[in-house]
PDB file of C-alpha atoms in Angstrom:
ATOM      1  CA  UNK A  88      30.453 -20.176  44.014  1.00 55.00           C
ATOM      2  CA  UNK A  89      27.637 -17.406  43.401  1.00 58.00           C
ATOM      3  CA  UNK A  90      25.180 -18.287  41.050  1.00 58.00           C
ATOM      4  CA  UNK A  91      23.912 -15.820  38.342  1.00 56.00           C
ATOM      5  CA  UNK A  92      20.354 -14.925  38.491  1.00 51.00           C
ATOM      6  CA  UNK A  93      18.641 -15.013  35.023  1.00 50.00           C
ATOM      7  CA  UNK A  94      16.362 -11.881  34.522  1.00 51.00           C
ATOM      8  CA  UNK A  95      13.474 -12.154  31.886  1.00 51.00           C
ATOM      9  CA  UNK A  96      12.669  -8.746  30.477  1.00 52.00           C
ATOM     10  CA  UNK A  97       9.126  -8.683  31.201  1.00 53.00           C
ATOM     11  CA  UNK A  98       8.547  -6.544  27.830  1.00 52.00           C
ATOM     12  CA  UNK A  99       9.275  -9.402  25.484  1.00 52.00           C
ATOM     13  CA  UNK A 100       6.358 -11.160  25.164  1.00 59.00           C
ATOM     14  CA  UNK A 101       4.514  -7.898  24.612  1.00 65.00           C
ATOM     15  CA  UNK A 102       7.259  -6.753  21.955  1.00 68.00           C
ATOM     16  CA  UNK A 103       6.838 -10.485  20.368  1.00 82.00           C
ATOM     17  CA  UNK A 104       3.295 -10.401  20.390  1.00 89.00           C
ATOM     18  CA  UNK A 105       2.894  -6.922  18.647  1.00 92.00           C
ATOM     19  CA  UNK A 106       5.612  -8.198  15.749  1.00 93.00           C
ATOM     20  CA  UNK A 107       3.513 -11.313  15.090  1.00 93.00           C
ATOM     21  CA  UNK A 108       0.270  -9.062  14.727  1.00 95.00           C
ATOM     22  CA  UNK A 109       2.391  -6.917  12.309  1.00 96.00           C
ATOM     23  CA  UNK A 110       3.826  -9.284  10.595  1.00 97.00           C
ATOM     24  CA  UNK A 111       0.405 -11.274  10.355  1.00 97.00           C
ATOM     25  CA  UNK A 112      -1.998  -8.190   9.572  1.00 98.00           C
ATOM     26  CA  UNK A 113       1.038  -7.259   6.267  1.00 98.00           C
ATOM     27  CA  UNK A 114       0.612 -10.720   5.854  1.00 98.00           C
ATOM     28  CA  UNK A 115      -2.985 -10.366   5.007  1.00 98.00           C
ATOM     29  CA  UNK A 116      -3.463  -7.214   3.039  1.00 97.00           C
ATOM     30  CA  UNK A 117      -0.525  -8.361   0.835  1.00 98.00           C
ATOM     31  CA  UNK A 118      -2.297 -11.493   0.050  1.00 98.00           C
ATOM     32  CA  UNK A 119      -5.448  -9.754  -0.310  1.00 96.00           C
ATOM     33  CA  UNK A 120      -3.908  -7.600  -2.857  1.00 95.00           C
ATOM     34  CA  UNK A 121      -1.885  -9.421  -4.674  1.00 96.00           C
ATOM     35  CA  UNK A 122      -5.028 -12.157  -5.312  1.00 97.00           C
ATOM     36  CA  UNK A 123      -7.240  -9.429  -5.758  1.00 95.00           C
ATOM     37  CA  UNK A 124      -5.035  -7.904  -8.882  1.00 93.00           C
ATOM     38  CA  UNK A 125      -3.973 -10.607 -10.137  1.00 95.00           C
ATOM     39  CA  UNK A 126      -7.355 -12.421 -10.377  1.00 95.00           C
ATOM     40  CA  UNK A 127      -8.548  -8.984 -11.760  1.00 93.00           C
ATOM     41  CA  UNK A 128      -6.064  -8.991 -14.477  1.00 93.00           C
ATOM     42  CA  UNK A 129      -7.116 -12.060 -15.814  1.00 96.00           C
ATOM     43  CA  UNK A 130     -10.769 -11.834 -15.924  1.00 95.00           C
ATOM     44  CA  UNK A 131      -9.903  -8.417 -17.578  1.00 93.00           C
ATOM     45  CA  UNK A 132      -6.875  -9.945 -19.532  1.00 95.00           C
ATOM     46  CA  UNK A 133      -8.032  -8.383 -22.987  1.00 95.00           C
ATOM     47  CA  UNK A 134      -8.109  -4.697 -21.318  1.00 92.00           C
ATOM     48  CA  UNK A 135      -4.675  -5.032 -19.372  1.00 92.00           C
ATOM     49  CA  UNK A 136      -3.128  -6.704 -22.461  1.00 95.00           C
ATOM     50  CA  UNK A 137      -4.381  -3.419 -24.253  1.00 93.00           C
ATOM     51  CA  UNK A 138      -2.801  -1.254 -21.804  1.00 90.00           C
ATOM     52  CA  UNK A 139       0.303  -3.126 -21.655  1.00 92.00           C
ATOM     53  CA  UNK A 140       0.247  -2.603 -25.512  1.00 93.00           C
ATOM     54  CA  UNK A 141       0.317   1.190 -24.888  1.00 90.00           C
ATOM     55  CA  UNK A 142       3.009   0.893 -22.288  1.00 89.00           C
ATOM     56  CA  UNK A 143       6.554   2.519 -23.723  1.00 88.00           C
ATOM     57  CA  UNK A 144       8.432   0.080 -21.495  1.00 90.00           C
ATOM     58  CA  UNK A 145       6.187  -3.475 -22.191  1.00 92.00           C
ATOM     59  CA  UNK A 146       4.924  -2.965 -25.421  1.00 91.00           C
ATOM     60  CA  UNK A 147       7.029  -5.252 -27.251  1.00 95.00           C
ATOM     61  CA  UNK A 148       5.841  -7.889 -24.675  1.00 96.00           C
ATOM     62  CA  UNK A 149       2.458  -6.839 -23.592  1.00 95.00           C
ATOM     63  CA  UNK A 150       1.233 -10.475 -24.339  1.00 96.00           C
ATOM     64  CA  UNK A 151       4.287 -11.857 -22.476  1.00 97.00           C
ATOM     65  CA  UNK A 152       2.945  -9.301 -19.303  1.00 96.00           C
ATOM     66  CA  UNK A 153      -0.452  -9.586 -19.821  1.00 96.00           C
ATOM     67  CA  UNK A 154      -0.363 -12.949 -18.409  1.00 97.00           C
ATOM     68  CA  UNK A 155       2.941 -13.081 -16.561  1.00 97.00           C
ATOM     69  CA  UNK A 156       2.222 -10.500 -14.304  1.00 96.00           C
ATOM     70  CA  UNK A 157      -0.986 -11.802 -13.031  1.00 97.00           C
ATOM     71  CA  UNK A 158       0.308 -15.157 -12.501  1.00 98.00           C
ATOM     72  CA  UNK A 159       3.068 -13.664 -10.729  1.00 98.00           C
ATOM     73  CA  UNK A 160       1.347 -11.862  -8.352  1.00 97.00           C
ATOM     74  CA  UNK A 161      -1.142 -15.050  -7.828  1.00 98.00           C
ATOM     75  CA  UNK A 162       2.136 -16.954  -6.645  1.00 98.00           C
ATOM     76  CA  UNK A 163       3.359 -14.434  -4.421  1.00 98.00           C
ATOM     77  CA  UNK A 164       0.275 -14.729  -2.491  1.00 98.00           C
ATOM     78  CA  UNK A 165       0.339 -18.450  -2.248  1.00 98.00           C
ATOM     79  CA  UNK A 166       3.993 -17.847  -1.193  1.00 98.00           C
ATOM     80  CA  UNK A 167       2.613 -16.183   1.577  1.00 98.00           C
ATOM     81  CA  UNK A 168      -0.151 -18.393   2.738  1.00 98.00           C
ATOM     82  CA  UNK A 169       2.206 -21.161   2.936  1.00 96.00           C
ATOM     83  CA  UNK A 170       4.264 -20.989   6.063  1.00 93.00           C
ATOM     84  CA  UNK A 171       7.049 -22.456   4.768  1.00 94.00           C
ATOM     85  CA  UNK A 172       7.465 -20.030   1.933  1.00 97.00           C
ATOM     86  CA  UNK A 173       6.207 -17.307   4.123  1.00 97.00           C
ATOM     87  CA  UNK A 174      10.092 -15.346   4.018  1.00 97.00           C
ATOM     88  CA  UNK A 175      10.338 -16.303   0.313  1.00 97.00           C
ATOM     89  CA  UNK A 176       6.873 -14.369  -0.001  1.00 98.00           C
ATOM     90  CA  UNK A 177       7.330 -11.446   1.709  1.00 98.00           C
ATOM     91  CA  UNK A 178      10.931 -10.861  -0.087  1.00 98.00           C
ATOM     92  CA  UNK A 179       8.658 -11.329  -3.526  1.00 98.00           C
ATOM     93  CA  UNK A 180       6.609  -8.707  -2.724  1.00 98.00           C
ATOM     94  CA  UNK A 181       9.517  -6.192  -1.549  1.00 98.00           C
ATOM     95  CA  UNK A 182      11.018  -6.603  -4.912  1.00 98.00           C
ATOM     96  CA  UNK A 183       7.494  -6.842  -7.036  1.00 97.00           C
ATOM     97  CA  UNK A 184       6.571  -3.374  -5.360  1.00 97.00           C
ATOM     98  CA  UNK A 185       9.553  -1.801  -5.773  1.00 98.00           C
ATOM     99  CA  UNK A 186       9.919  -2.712  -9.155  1.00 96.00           C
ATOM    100  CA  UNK A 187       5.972  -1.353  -9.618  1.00 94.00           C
ATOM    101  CA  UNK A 188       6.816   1.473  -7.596  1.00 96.00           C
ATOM    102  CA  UNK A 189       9.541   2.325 -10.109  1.00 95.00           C
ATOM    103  CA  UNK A 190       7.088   1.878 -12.990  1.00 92.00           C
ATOM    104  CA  UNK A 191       4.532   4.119 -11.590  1.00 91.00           C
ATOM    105  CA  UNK A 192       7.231   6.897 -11.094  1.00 93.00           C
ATOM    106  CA  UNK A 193       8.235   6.559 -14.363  1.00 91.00           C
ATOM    107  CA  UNK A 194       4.698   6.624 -15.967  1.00 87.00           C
ATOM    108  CA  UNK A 195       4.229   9.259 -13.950  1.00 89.00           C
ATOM    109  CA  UNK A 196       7.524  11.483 -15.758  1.00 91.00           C
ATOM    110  CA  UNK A 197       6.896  10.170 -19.362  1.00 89.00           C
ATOM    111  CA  UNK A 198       2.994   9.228 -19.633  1.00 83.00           C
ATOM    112  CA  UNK A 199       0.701  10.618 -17.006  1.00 74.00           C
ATOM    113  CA  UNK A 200      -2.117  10.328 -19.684  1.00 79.00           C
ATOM    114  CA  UNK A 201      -1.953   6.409 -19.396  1.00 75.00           C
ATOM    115  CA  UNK A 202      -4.430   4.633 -17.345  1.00 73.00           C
ATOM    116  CA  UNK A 203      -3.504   2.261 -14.534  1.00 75.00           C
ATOM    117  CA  UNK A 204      -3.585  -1.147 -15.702  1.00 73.00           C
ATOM    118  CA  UNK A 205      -2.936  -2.611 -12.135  1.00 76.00           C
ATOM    119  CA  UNK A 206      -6.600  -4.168 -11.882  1.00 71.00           C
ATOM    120  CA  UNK A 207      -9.178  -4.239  -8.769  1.00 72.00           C
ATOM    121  CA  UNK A 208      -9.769  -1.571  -6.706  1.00 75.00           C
ATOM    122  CA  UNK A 209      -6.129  -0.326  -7.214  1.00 77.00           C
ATOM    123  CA  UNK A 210      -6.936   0.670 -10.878  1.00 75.00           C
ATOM    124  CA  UNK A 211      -9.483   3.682  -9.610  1.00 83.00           C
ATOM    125  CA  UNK A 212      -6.691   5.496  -7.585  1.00 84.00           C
ATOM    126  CA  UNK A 213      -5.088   8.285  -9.933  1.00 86.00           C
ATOM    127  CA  UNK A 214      -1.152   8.372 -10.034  1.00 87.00           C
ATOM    128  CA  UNK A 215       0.151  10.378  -6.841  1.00 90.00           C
ATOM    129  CA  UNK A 216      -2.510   8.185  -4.889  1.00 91.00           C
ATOM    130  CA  UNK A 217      -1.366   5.105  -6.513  1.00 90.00           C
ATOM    131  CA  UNK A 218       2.524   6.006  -5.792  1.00 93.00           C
ATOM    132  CA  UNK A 219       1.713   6.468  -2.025  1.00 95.00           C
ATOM    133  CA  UNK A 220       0.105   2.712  -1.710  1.00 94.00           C
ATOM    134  CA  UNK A 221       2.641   1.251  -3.793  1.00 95.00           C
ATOM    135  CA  UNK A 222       5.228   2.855  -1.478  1.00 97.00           C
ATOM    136  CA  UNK A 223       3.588   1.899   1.696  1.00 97.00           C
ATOM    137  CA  UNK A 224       3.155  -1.857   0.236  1.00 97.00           C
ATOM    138  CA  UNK A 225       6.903  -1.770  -0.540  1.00 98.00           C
ATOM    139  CA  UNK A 226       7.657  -0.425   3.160  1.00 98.00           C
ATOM    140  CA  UNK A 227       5.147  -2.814   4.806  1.00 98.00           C
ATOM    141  CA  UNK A 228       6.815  -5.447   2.529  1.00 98.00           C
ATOM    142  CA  UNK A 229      10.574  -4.739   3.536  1.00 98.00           C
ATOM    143  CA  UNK A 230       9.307  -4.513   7.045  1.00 97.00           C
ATOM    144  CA  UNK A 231       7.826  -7.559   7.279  1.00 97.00           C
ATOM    145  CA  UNK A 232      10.402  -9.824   5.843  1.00 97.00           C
ATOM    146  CA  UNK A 233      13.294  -8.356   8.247  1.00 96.00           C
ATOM    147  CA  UNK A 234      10.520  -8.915  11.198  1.00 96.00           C
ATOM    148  CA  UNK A 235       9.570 -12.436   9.604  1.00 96.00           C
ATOM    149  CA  UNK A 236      13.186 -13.630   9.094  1.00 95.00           C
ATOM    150  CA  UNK A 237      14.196 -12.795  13.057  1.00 93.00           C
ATOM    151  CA  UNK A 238      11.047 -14.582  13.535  1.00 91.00           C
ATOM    152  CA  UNK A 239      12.018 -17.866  12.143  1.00 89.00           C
ATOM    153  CA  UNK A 240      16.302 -17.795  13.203  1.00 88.00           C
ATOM    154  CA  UNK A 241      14.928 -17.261  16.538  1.00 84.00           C
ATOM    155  CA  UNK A 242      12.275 -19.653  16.527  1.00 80.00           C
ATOM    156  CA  UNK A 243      15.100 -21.881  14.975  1.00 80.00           C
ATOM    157  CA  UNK A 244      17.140 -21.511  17.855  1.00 73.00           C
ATOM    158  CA  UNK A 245      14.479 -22.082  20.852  1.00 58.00           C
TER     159      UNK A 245
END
């Protein structure tokens, strides 16, 4: 009886290793943002509440906003610096950025005049500038949780 030879393909520890740098450096700046804003938004609260007071889609709730939104985005990054909640983190963010990326396009349509009320360092960009980060976070987001969930099946199944 001929035995089969096992071949290790001597690329996969070089494909793993690059995927857990990814994964670990989207890791990072999406924590860094998120924290950043959202701590920004609440030692700011009174100016973002303003904002979200001129906003035609959060007006009605701009007190409800004001303060869920930065606690929000505080979560998601604790999400992410817990292992554990690492997947449910990343997904967060996906759906947080798309649903900001949305926003932004549709300030950008109706009310171009408005000013960001995002917080931080993100608050200085103008709106084309802010669309392009929002839409790289979103990629970098979607990314990372597909690359973060074959992570832990496979990881799971060694």
């Amino acid at each position: 009886m001929a035995q089969k030879s096992v071949t290790l393909n001597p690329q996969y520890p070089r494909k793993s290793k690059w995927k857990n740098i990814f994964i670990e450096a989207v890791n990072a700046i999406l924590i860094i943002t998120w924290l950043h804003t959202g701590i920004s938004k609440l030692i700011t609260h009174v100016a973002f509440y303003i904002q979200m007071q001129q906003s035609p889609l959060f007006y009605k709730n701009a007190l409800v906003v004001s303060y869920a939104a930065p606690i929000l985005e505080i979560i998601i990054a604790a999400l992410l610096i817990v292992k554990k909640t690492r997947f449910i983190g990343f997904l967060s963010s996906f759906i947080l950025m798309a649903f900001f990326t949305f926003y932004v396009v549709y300030l950008m349509v109706n009310v171009p005049s408005l000013p960001c009320s995002c917080g931080g360092v993100v608050s200085w960009m103008n709106w084309p500038q802010h669309l392009v980060f929002n839409i790289l976070l979103t990629g970098l987001s979607f990314v990372a949780s597909i690359l973060y969930r074959k992570k832990i099946k496979q990881e799971s199944i060694l």
